Coordinates of N, CA and C in Angstrom, one line a residue:
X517 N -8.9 239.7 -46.1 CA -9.0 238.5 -46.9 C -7.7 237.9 -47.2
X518 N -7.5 236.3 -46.8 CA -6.3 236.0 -47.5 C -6.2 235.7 -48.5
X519 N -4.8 236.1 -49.4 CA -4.1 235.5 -50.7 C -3.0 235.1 -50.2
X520 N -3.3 234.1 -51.3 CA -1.7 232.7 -51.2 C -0.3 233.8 -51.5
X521 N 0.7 233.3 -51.3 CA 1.9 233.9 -51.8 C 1.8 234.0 -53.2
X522 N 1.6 233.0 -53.9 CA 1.5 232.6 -55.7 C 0.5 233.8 -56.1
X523 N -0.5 234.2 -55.5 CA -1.3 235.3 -56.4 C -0.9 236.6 -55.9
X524 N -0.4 236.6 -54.8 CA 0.2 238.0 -54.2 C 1.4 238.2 -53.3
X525 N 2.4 239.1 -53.7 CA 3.7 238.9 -52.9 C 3.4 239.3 -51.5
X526 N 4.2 238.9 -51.0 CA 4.2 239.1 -49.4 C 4.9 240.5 -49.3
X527 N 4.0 241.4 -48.8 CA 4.7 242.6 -48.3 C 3.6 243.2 -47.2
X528 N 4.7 244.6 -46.9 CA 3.7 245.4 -45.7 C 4.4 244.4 -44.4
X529 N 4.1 245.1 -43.0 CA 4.7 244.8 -42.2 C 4.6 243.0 -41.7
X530 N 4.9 242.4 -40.7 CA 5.0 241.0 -40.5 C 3.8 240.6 -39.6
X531 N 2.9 241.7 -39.6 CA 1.5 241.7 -38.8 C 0.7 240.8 -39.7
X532 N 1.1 241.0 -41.4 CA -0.1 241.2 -42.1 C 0.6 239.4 -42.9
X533 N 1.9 238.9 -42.6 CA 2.3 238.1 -43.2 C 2.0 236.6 -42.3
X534 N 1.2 235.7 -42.7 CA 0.5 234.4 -41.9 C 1.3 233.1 -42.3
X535 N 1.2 231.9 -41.5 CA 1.8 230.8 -42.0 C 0.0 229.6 -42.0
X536 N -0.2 229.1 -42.6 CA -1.4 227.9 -42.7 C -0.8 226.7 -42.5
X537 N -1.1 226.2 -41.2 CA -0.3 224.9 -41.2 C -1.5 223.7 -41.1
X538 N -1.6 222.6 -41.9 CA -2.5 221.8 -41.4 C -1.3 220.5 -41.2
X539 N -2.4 220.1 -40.4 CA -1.9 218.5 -39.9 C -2.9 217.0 -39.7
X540 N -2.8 216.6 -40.0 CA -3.0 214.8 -40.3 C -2.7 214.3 -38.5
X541 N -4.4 213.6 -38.1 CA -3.4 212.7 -37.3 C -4.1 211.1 -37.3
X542 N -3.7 210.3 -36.6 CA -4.3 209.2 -36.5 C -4.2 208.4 -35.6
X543 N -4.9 208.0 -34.8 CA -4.7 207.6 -33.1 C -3.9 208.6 -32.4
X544 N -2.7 208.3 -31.9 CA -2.2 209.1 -31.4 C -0.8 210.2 -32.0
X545 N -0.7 209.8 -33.2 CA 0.4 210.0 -34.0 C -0.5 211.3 -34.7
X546 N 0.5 212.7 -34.8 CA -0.2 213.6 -35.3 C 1.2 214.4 -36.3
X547 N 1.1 214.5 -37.8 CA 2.2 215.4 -38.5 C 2.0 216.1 -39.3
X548 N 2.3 216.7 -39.8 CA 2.3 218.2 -40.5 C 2.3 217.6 -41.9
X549 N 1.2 217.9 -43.0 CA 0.7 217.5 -43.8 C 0.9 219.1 -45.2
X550 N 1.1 220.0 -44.6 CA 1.1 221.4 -45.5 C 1.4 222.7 -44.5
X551 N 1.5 223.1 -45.4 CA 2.1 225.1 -45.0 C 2.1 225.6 -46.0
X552 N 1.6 226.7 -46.4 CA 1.2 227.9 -47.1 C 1.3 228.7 -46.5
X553 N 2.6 230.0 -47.0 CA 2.1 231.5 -46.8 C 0.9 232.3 -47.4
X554 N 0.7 233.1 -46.5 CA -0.8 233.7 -46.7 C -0.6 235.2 -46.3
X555 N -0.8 236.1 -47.2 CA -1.0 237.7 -46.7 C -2.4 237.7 -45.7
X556 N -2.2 238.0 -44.8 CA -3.2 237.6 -43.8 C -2.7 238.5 -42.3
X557 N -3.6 239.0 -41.5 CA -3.5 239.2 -40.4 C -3.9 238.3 -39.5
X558 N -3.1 237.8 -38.7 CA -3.9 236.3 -37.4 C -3.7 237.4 -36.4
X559 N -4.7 236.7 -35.9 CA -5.3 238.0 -34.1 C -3.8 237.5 -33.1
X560 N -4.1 238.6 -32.3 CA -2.8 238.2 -31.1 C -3.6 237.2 -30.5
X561 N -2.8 236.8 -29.5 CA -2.7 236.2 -28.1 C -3.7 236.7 -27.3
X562 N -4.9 236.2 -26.5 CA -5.9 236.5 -25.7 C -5.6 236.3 -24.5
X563 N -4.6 235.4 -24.3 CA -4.9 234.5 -23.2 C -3.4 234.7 -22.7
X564 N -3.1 234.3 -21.2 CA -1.5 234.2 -20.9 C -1.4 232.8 -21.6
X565 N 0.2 233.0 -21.8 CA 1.0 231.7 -22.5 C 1.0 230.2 -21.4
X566 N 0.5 229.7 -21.8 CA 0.3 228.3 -21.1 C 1.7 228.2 -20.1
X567 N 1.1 227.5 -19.0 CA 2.5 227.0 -18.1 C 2.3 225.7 -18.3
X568 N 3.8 225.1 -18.2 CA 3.9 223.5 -18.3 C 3.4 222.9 -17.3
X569 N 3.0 221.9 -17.9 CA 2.3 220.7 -16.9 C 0.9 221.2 -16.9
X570 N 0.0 222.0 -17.4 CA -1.2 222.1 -17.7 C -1.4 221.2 -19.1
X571 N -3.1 220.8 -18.8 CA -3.7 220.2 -19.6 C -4.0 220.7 -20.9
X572 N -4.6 220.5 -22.2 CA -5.3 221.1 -23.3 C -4.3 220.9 -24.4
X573 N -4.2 222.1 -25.4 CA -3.6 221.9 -26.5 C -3.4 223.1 -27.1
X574 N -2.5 223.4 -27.3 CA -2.1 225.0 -27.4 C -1.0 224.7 -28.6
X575 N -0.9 226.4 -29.5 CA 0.6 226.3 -30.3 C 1.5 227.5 -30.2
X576 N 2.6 227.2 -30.2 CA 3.8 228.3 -29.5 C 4.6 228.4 -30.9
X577 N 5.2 229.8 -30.6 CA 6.3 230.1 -32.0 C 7.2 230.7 -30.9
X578 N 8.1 230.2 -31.0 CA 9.0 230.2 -30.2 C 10.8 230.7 -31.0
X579 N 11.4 231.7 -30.3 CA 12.9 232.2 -30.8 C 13.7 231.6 -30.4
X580 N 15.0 232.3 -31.7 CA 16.2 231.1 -31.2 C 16.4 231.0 -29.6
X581 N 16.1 232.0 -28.6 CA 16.4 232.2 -27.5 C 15.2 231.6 -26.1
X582 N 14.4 230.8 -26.8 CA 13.7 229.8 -26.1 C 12.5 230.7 -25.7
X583 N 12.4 232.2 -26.0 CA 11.7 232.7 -25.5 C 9.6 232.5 -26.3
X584 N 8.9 232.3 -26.3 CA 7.2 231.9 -26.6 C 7.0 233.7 -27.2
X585 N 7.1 233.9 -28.5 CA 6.9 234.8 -29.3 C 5.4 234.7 -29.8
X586 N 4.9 234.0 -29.6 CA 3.5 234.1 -30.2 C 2.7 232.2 -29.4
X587 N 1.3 232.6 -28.9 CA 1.1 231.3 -28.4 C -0.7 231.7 -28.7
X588 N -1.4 230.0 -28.6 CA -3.0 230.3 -29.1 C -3.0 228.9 -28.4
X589 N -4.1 228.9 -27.6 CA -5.2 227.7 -27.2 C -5.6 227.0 -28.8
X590 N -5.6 225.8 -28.7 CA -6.5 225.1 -29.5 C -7.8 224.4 -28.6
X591 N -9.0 224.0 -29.9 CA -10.1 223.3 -28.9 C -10.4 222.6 -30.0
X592 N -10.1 221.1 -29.0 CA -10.3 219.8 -29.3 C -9.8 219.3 -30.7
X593 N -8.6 219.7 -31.0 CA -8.2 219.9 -32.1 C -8.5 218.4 -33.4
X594 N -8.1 217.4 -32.4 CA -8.1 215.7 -32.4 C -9.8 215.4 -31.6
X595 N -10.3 215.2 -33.1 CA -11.4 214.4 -32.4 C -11.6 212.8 -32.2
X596 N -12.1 213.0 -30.6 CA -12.0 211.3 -30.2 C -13.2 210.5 -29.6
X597 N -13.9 211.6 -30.1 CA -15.9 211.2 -29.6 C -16.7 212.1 -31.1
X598 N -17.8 211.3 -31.0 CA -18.3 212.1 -32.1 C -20.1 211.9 -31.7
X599 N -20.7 213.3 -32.3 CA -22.3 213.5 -31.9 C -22.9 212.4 -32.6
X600 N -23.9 211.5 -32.2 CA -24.6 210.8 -33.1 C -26.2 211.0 -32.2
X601 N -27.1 210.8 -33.0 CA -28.6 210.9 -32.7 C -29.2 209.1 -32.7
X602 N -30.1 209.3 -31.6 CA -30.7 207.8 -31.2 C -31.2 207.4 -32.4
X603 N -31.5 206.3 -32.5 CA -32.6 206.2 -33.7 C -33.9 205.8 -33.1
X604 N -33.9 205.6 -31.4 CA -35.7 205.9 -31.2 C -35.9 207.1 -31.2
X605 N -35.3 208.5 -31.3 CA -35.4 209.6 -31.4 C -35.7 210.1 -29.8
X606 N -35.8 209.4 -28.9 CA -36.0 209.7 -27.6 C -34.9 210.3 -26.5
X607 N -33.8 210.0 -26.8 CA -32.9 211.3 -26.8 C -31.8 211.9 -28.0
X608 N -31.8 213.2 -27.8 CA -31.3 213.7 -29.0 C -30.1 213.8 -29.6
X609 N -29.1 213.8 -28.9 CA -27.8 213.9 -28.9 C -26.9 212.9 -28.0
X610 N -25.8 212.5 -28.6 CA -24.9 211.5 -28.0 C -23.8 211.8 -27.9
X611 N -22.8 211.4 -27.5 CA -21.4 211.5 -27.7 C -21.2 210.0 -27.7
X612 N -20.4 209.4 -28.4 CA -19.9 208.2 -28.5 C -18.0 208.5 -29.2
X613 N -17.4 207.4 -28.5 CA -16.2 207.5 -28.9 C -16.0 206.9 -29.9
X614 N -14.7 207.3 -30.6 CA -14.4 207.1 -32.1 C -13.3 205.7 -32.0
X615 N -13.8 204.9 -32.4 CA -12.8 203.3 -32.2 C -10.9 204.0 -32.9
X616 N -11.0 204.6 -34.2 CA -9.5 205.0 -34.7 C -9.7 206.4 -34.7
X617 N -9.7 207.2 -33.9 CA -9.5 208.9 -34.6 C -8.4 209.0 -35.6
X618 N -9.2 209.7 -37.1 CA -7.6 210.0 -37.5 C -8.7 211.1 -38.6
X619 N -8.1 212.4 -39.2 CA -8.4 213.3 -39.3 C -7.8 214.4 -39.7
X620 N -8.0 215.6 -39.9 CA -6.9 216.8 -40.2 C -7.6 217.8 -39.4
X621 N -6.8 218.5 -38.7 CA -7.3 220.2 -38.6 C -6.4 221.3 -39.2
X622 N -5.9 223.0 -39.3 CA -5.9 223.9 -39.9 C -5.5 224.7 -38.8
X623 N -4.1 224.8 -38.7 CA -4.3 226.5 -37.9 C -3.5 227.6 -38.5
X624 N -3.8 228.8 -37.9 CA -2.5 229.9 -38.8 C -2.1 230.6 -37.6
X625 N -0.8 230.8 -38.2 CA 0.3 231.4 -37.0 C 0.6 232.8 -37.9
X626 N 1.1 233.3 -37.2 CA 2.2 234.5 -38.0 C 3.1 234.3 -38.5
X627 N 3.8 234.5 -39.5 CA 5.0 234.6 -39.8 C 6.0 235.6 -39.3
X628 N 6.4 235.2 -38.4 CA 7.1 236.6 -37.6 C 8.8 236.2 -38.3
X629 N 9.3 237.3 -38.1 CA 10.9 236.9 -38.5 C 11.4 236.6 -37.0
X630 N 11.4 237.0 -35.9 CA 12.1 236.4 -35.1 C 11.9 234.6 -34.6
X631 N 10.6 234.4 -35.1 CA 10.2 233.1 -34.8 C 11.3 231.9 -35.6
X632 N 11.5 231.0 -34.6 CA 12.6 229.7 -34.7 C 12.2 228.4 -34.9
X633 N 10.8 228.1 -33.7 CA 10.3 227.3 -33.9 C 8.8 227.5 -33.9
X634 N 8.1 226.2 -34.4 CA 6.7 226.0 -34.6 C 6.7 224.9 -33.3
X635 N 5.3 224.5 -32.5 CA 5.5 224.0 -31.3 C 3.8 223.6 -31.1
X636 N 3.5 222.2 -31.1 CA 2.4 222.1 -30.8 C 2.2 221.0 -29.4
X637 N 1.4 221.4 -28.9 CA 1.3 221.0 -27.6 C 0.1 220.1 -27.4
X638 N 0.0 218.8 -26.6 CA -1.2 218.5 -26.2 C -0.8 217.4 -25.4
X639 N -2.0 216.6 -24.9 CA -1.9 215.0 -23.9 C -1.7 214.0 -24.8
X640 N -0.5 213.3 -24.0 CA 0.1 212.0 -24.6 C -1.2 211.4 -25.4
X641 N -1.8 211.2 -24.7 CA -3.1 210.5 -25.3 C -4.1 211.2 -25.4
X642 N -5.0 211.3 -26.7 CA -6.2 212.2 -26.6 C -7.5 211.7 -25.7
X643 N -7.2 210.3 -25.9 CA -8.5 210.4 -25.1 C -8.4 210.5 -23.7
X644 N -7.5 211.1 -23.3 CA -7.4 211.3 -21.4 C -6.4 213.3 -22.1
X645 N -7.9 214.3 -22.2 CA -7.6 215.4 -22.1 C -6.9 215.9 -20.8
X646 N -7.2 215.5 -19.9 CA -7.0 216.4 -18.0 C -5.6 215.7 -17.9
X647 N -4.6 214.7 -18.9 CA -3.0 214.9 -18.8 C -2.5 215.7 -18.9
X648 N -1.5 216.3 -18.1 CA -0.5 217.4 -18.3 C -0.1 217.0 -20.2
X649 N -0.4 218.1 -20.8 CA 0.1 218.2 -22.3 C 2.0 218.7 -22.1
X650 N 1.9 217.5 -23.5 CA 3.3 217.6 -23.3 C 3.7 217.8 -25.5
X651 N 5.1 218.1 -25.9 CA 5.5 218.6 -26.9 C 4.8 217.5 -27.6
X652 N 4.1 217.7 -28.4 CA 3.8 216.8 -29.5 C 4.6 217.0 -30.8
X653 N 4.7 217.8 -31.5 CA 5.5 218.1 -32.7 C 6.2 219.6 -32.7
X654 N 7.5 219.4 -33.2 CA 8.4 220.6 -33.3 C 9.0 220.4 -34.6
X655 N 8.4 221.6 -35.3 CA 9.1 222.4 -36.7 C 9.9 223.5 -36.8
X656 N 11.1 223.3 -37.5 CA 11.7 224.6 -37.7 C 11.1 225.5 -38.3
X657 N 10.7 226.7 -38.2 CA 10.0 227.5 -38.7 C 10.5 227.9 -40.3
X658 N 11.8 228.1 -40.5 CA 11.9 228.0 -42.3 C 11.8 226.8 -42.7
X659 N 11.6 226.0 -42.4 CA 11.3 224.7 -43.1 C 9.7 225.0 -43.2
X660 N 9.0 225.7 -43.0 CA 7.8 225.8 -42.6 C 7.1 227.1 -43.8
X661 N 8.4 227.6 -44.1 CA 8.2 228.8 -44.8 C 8.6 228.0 -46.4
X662 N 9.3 227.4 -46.3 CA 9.5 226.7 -47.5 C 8.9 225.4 -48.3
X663 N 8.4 224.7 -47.1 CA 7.3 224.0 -47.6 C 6.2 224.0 -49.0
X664 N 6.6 223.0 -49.3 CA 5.6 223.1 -50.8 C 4.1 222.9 -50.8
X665 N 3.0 223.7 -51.4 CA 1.7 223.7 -51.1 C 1.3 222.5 -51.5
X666 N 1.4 221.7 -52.6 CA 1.3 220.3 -52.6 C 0.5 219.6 -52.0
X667 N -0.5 219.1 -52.2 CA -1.0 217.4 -50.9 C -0.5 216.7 -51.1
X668 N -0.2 215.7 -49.5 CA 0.4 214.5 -49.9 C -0.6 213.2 -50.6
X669 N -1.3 214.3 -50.9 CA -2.5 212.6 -51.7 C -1.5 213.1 -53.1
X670 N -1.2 214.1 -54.1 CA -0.5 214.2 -55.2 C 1.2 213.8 -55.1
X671 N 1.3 212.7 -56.1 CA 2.8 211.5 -55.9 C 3.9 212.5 -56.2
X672 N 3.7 213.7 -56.8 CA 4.9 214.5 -57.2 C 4.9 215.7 -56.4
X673 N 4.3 215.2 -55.1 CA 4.3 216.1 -53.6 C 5.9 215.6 -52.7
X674 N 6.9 216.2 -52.8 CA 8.1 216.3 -51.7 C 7.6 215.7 -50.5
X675 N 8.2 215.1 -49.7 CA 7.9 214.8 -47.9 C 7.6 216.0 -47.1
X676 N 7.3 216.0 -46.4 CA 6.9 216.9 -45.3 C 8.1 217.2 -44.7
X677 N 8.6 218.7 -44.1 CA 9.5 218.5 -43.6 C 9.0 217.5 -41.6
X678 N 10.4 217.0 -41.2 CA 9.9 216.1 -40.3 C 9.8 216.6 -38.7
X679 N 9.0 216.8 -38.2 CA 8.9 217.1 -36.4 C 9.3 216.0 -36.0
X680 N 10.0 216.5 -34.9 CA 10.1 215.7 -33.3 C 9.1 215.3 -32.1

């Protein structure tokens, strides 16, 4: 089960120590909206680490030494179609695209101590998935640890720290 930092200290090895990042995006613009530490275990890596110039949406924790210390597939993170039902009820399911996607998703990384950066990856544009995905946002990883739990809807919420 996770607990926040605020109700339980962070201890025990760096397996068990999580980062919660969510992000905000809106058309094609996507930023980092919160981070919370979390005593938490996140599962490894399933998959080999993405090679560049592949398609999808993946996130990387990356060392000062450029080396991909921790990496996870995302799916569909940015929604840019959404299910709707006919109203002659004669077929059941639709996909129709979304005129503004904008939205939040949730992921958790590890808090590893060798990690440098936070790294999220996807296509220039969401609605053309099969582009080679390229860097969409890069966080220092202590900026990431220090982040205030805060929403930006509350006015006595700090700025986000800022990606590239």
């Amino acid at each position: 089960m996770a607990g926040s930092e605020d109700s339980r200290s962070l201890r025990g090895d760096a397996a068990a120590r999580a980062l919660r990042l969510t992000f905000q995006y809106r058309g094609r613009g996507v930023r980092l909206i919160g981070s919370q530490r979390l005593v938490m275990v996140v599962p490894p890596p399933v998959t080999p680490p993405p090679a560049r110039g592949q398609s999808g949406y993946w996130i990387e924790l990356i060392d000062a030494t450029g080396r991909v210390v921790y990496h996870r597939p995302l799916y569909r993170p940015i929604a840019v179609d959404a299910e709707v039902y006919a109203a002659d009820g004669k077929q059941t399911i639709a996909r129709v695209p979304v005129a503004n996607p904008e939205g939040e998703f949730t992921v958790l990384v590890p808090d590893l101590p060798q990690a440098d950066v936070f790294a999220l990856h996807g296509p220039p544009d969401p609605e053309s998935p099969a582009e080679p995905a390229r860097e969409l946002l890069r966080v220092d990883v202590d900026a990431l640890r220090k982040f205030p739990s805060a929403r930006p809807e509350d006015p006595s919420a700090p700025d986000a720290p800022k990606g590239s």
